[in-house]
CSV table of C-alpha atoms in Angstrom, one decimal:
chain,number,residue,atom,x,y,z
C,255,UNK,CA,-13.8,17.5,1.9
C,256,UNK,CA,-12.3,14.1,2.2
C,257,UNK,CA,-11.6,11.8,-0.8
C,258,UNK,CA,-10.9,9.0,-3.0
C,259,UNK,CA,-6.8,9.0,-4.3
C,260,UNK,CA,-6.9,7.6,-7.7
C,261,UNK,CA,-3.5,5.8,-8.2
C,262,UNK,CA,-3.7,6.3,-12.2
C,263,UNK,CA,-4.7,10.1,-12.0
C,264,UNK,CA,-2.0,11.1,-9.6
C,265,UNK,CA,0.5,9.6,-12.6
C,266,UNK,CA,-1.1,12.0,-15.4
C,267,UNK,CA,0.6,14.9,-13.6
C,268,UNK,CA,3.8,14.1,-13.9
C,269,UNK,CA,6.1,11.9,-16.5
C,270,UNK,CA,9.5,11.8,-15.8
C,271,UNK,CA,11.1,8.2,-14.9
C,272,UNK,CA,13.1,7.2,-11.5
C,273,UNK,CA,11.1,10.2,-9.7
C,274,UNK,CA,9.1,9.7,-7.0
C,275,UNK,CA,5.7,12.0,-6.1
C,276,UNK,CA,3.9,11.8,-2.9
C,277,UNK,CA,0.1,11.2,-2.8
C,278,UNK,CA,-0.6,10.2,1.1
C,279,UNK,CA,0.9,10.2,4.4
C,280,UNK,CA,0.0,7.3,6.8
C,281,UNK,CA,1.3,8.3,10.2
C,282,UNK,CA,5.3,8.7,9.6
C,283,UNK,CA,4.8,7.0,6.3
C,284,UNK,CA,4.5,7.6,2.4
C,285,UNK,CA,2.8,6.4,-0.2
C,286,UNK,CA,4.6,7.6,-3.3
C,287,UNK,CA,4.2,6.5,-7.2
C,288,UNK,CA,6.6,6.8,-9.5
C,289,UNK,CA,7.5,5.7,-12.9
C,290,UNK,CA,9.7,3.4,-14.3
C,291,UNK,CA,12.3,2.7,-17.3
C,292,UNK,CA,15.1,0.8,-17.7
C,293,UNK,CA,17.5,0.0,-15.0
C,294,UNK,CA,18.1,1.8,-11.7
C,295,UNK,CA,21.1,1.3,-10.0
C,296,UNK,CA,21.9,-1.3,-7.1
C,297,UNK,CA,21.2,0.3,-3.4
C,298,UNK,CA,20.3,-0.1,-0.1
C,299,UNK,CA,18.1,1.5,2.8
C,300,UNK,CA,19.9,0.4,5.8
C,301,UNK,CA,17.3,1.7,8.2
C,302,UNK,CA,14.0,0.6,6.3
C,303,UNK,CA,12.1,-2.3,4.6
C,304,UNK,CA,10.5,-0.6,1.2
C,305,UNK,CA,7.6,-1.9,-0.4
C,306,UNK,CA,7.2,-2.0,-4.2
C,307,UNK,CA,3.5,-2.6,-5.6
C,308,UNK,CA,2.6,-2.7,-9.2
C,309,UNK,CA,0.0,0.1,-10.2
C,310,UNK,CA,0.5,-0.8,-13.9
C,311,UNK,CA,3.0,-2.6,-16.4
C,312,UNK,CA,5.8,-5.0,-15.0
C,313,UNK,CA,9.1,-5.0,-13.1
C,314,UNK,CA,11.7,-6.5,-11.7
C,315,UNK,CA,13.4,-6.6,-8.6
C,316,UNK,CA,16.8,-7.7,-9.1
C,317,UNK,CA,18.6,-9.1,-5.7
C,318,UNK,CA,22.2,-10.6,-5.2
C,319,UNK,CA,20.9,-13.9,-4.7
C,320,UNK,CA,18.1,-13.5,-6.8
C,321,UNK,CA,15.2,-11.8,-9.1
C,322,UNK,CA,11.6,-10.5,-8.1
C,323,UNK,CA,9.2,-10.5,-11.2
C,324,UNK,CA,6.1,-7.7,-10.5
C,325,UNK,CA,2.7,-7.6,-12.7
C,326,UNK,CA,-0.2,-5.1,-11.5
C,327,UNK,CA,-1.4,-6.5,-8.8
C,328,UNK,CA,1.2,-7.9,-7.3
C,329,UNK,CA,4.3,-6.1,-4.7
C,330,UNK,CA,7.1,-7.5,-2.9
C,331,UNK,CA,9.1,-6.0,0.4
C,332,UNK,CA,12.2,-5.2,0.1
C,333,UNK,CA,13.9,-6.3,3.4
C,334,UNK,CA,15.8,-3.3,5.0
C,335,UNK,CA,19.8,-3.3,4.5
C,336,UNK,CA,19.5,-5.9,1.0
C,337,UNK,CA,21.1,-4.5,-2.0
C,338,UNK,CA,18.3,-4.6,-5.0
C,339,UNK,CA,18.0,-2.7,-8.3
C,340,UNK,CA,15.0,-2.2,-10.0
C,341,UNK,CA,14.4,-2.5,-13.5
C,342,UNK,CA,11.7,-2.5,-16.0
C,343,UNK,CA,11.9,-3.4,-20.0
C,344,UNK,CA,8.9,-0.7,-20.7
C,345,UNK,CA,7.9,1.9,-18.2
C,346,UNK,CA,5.8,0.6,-15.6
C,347,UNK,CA,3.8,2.3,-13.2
C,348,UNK,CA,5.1,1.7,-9.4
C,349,UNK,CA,3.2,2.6,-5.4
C,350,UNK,CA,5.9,3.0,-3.1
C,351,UNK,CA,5.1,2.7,0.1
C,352,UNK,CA,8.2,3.9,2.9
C,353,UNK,CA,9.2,6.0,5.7
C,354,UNK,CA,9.1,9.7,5.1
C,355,UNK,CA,12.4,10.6,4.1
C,356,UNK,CA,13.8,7.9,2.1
C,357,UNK,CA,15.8,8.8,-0.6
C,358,UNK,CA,15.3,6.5,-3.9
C,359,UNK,CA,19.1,5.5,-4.2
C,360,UNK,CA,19.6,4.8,-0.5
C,361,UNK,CA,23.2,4.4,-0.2
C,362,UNK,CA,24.1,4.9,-3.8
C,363,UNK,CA,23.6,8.5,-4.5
C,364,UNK,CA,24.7,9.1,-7.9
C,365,UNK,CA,22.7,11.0,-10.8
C,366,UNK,CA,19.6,9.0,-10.1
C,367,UNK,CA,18.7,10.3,-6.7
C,368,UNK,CA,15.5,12.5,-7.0
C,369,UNK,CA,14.2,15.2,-4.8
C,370,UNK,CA,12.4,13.8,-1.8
C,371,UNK,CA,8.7,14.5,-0.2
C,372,UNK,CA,7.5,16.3,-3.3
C,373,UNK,CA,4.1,15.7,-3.4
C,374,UNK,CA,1.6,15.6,-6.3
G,61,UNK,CA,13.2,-17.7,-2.7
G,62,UNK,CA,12.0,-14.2,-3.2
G,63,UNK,CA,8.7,-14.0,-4.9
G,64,UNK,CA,5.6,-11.4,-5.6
G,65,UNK,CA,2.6,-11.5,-3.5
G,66,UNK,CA,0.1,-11.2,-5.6
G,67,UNK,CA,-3.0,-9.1,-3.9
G,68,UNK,CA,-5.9,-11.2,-5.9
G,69,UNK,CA,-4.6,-15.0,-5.1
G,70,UNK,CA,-4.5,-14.2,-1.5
G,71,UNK,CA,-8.3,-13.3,-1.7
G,72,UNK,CA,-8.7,-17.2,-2.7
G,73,UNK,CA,-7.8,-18.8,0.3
G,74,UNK,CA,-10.3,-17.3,2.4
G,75,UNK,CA,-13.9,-16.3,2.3
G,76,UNK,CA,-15.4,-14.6,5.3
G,77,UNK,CA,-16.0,-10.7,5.1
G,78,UNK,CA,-14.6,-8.6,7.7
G,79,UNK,CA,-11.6,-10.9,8.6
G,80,UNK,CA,-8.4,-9.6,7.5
G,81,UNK,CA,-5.5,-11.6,6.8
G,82,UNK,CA,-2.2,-10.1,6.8
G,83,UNK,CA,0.2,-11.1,3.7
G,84,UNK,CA,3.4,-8.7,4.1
G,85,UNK,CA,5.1,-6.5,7.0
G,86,UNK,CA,7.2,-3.6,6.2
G,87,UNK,CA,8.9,-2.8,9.9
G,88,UNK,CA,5.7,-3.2,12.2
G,89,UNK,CA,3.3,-2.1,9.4
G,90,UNK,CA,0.9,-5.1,7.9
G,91,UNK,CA,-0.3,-5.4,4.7
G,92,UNK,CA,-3.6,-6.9,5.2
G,93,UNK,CA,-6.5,-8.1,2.4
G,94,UNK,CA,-10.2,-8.1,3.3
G,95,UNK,CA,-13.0,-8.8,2.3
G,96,UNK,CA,-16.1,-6.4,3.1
G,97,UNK,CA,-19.4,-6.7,2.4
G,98,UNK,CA,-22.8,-4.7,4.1
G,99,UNK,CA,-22.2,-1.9,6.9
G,100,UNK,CA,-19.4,-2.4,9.3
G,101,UNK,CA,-19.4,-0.5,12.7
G,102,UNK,CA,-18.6,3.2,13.3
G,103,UNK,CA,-15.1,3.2,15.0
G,104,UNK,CA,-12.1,4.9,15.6
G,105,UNK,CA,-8.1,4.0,16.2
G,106,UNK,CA,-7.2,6.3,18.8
G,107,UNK,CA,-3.1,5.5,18.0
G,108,UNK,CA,-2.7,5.4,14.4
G,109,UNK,CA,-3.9,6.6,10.2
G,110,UNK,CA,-5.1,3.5,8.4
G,111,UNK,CA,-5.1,3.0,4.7
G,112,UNK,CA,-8.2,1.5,2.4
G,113,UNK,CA,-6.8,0.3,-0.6
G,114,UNK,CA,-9.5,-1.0,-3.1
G,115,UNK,CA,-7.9,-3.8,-4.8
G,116,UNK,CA,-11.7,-4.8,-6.5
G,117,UNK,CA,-14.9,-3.7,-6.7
G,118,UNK,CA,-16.5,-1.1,-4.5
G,119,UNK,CA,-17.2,0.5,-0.8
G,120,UNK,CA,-17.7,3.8,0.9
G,121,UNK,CA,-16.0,4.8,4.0
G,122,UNK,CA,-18.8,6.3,6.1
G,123,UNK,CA,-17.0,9.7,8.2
G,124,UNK,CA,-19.3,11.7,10.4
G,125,UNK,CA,-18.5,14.6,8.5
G,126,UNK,CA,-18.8,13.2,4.5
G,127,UNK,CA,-18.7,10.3,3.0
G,128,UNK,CA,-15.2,8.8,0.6
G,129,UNK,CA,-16.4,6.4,-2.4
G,130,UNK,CA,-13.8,4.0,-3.8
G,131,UNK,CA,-13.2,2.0,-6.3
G,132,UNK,CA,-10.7,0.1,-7.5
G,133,UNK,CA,-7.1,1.6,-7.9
G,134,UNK,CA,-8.3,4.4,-5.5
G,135,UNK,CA,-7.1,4.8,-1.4
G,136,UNK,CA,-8.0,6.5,1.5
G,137,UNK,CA,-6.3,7.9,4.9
G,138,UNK,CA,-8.3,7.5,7.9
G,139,UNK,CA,-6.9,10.0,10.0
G,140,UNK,CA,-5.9,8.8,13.5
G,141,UNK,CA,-8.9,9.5,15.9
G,142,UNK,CA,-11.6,9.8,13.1
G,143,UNK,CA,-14.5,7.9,13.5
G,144,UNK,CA,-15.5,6.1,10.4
G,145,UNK,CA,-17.8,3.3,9.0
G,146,UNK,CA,-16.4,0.7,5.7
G,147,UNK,CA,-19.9,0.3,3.5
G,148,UNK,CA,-19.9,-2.1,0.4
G,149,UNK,CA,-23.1,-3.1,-1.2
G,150,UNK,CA,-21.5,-6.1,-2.6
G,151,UNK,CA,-18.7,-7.9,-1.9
G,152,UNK,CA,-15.7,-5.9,-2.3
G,153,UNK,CA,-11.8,-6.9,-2.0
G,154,UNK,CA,-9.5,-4.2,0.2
G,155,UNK,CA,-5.7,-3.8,0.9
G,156,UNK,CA,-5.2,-2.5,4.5
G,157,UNK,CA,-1.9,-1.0,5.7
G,158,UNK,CA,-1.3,-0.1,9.4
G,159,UNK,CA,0.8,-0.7,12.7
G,160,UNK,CA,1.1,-4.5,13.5
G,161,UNK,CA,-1.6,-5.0,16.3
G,162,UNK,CA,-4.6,-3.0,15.3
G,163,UNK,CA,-7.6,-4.5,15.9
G,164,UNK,CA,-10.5,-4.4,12.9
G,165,UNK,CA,-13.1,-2.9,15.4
G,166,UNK,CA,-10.6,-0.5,17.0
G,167,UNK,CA,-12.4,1.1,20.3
G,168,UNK,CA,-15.9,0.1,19.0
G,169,UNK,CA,-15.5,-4.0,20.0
G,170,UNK,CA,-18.1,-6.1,19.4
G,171,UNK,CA,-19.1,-9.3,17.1
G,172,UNK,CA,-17.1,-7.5,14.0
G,173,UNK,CA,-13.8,-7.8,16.0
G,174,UNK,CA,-11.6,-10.5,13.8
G,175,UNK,CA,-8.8,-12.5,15.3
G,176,UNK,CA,-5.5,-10.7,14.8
G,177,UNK,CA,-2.4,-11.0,13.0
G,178,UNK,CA,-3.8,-14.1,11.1
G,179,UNK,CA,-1.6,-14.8,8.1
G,180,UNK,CA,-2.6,-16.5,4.5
């Protein structure tokens, strides 16, 4: 039976920070939300642009040659290949929306990098 | 500079229902806001999944087999081929994503089919 995916339920089942769950597919795409604290470390996707949107909360985008300030309602592309690192004061509440297989540190690695495609 | 899109102020600088305007691209994906309002025409897109975000108020999408209600903060995949018809009963305001060059009215046509890859 086909239904509605309700961005703020999907983020009751699960709680840890910097770890991204998969709620939809869109052709070879995901939708993905995940939580966010403090700051994440600087990376790339070299093969992908990476959308952020704001479910809930604020962020930042932080860029070399400049800084991307999110409230709900609001996203910002990330163009593919530009180092960024995001960051958030209080935990704020993020839709990711990417290729399959994109892994959240890109180039980094490093302890931050979460499983990928697990769904919730 | 690098700045947010925010999804509400692109709804002010355009009024007409059924016209999407695109305000990102991620790769050849659009973002793209729209206004619906009333009963839209059954149709399908043969090539691709397309994404109803509800950014504020409420609609149905209309499937042959059920019927999704959303509201806002809540999505839905249109599965490539599926024939479906966007309801709202009043105005409501919608976040589209999908492949650069999809047409509103996909193989339906008709005096619903908006201009493409209009920017605001």
């Amino acid at each position: 039976m086909a239904s509605a995916i309700n961005l703020l339920d999907k983020f009751t089942g699960f709680h840890e920070t910097w770890s991204p769950r998969v709620i939809a597919e869109m052709n070879d795409y995901q939708f993905k939300v995940v939580r966010i604290h403090g700051e994440f470390v600087w990376h790339r996707h070299d093969d992908t642009d990476e959308v952020f949107l704001v479910v809930e909360g604020r962020m930042t985008i932080e860029l070399r040659d400049g800084i991307v300030h999110l409230a709900a309602g609001e996203m910002y592309v990330v163009p593919k290949g530009v180092e960024h690192r995001p960051v958030a004061r209080s935990e704020c509440k993020v839709l990711l929306v990417e290729p399959r297989g994109v892994v959240n540190t890109g180039d980094a690695g490093g302890a931050y990098t979460a499983p990928n495609d697990v769904w919730i």
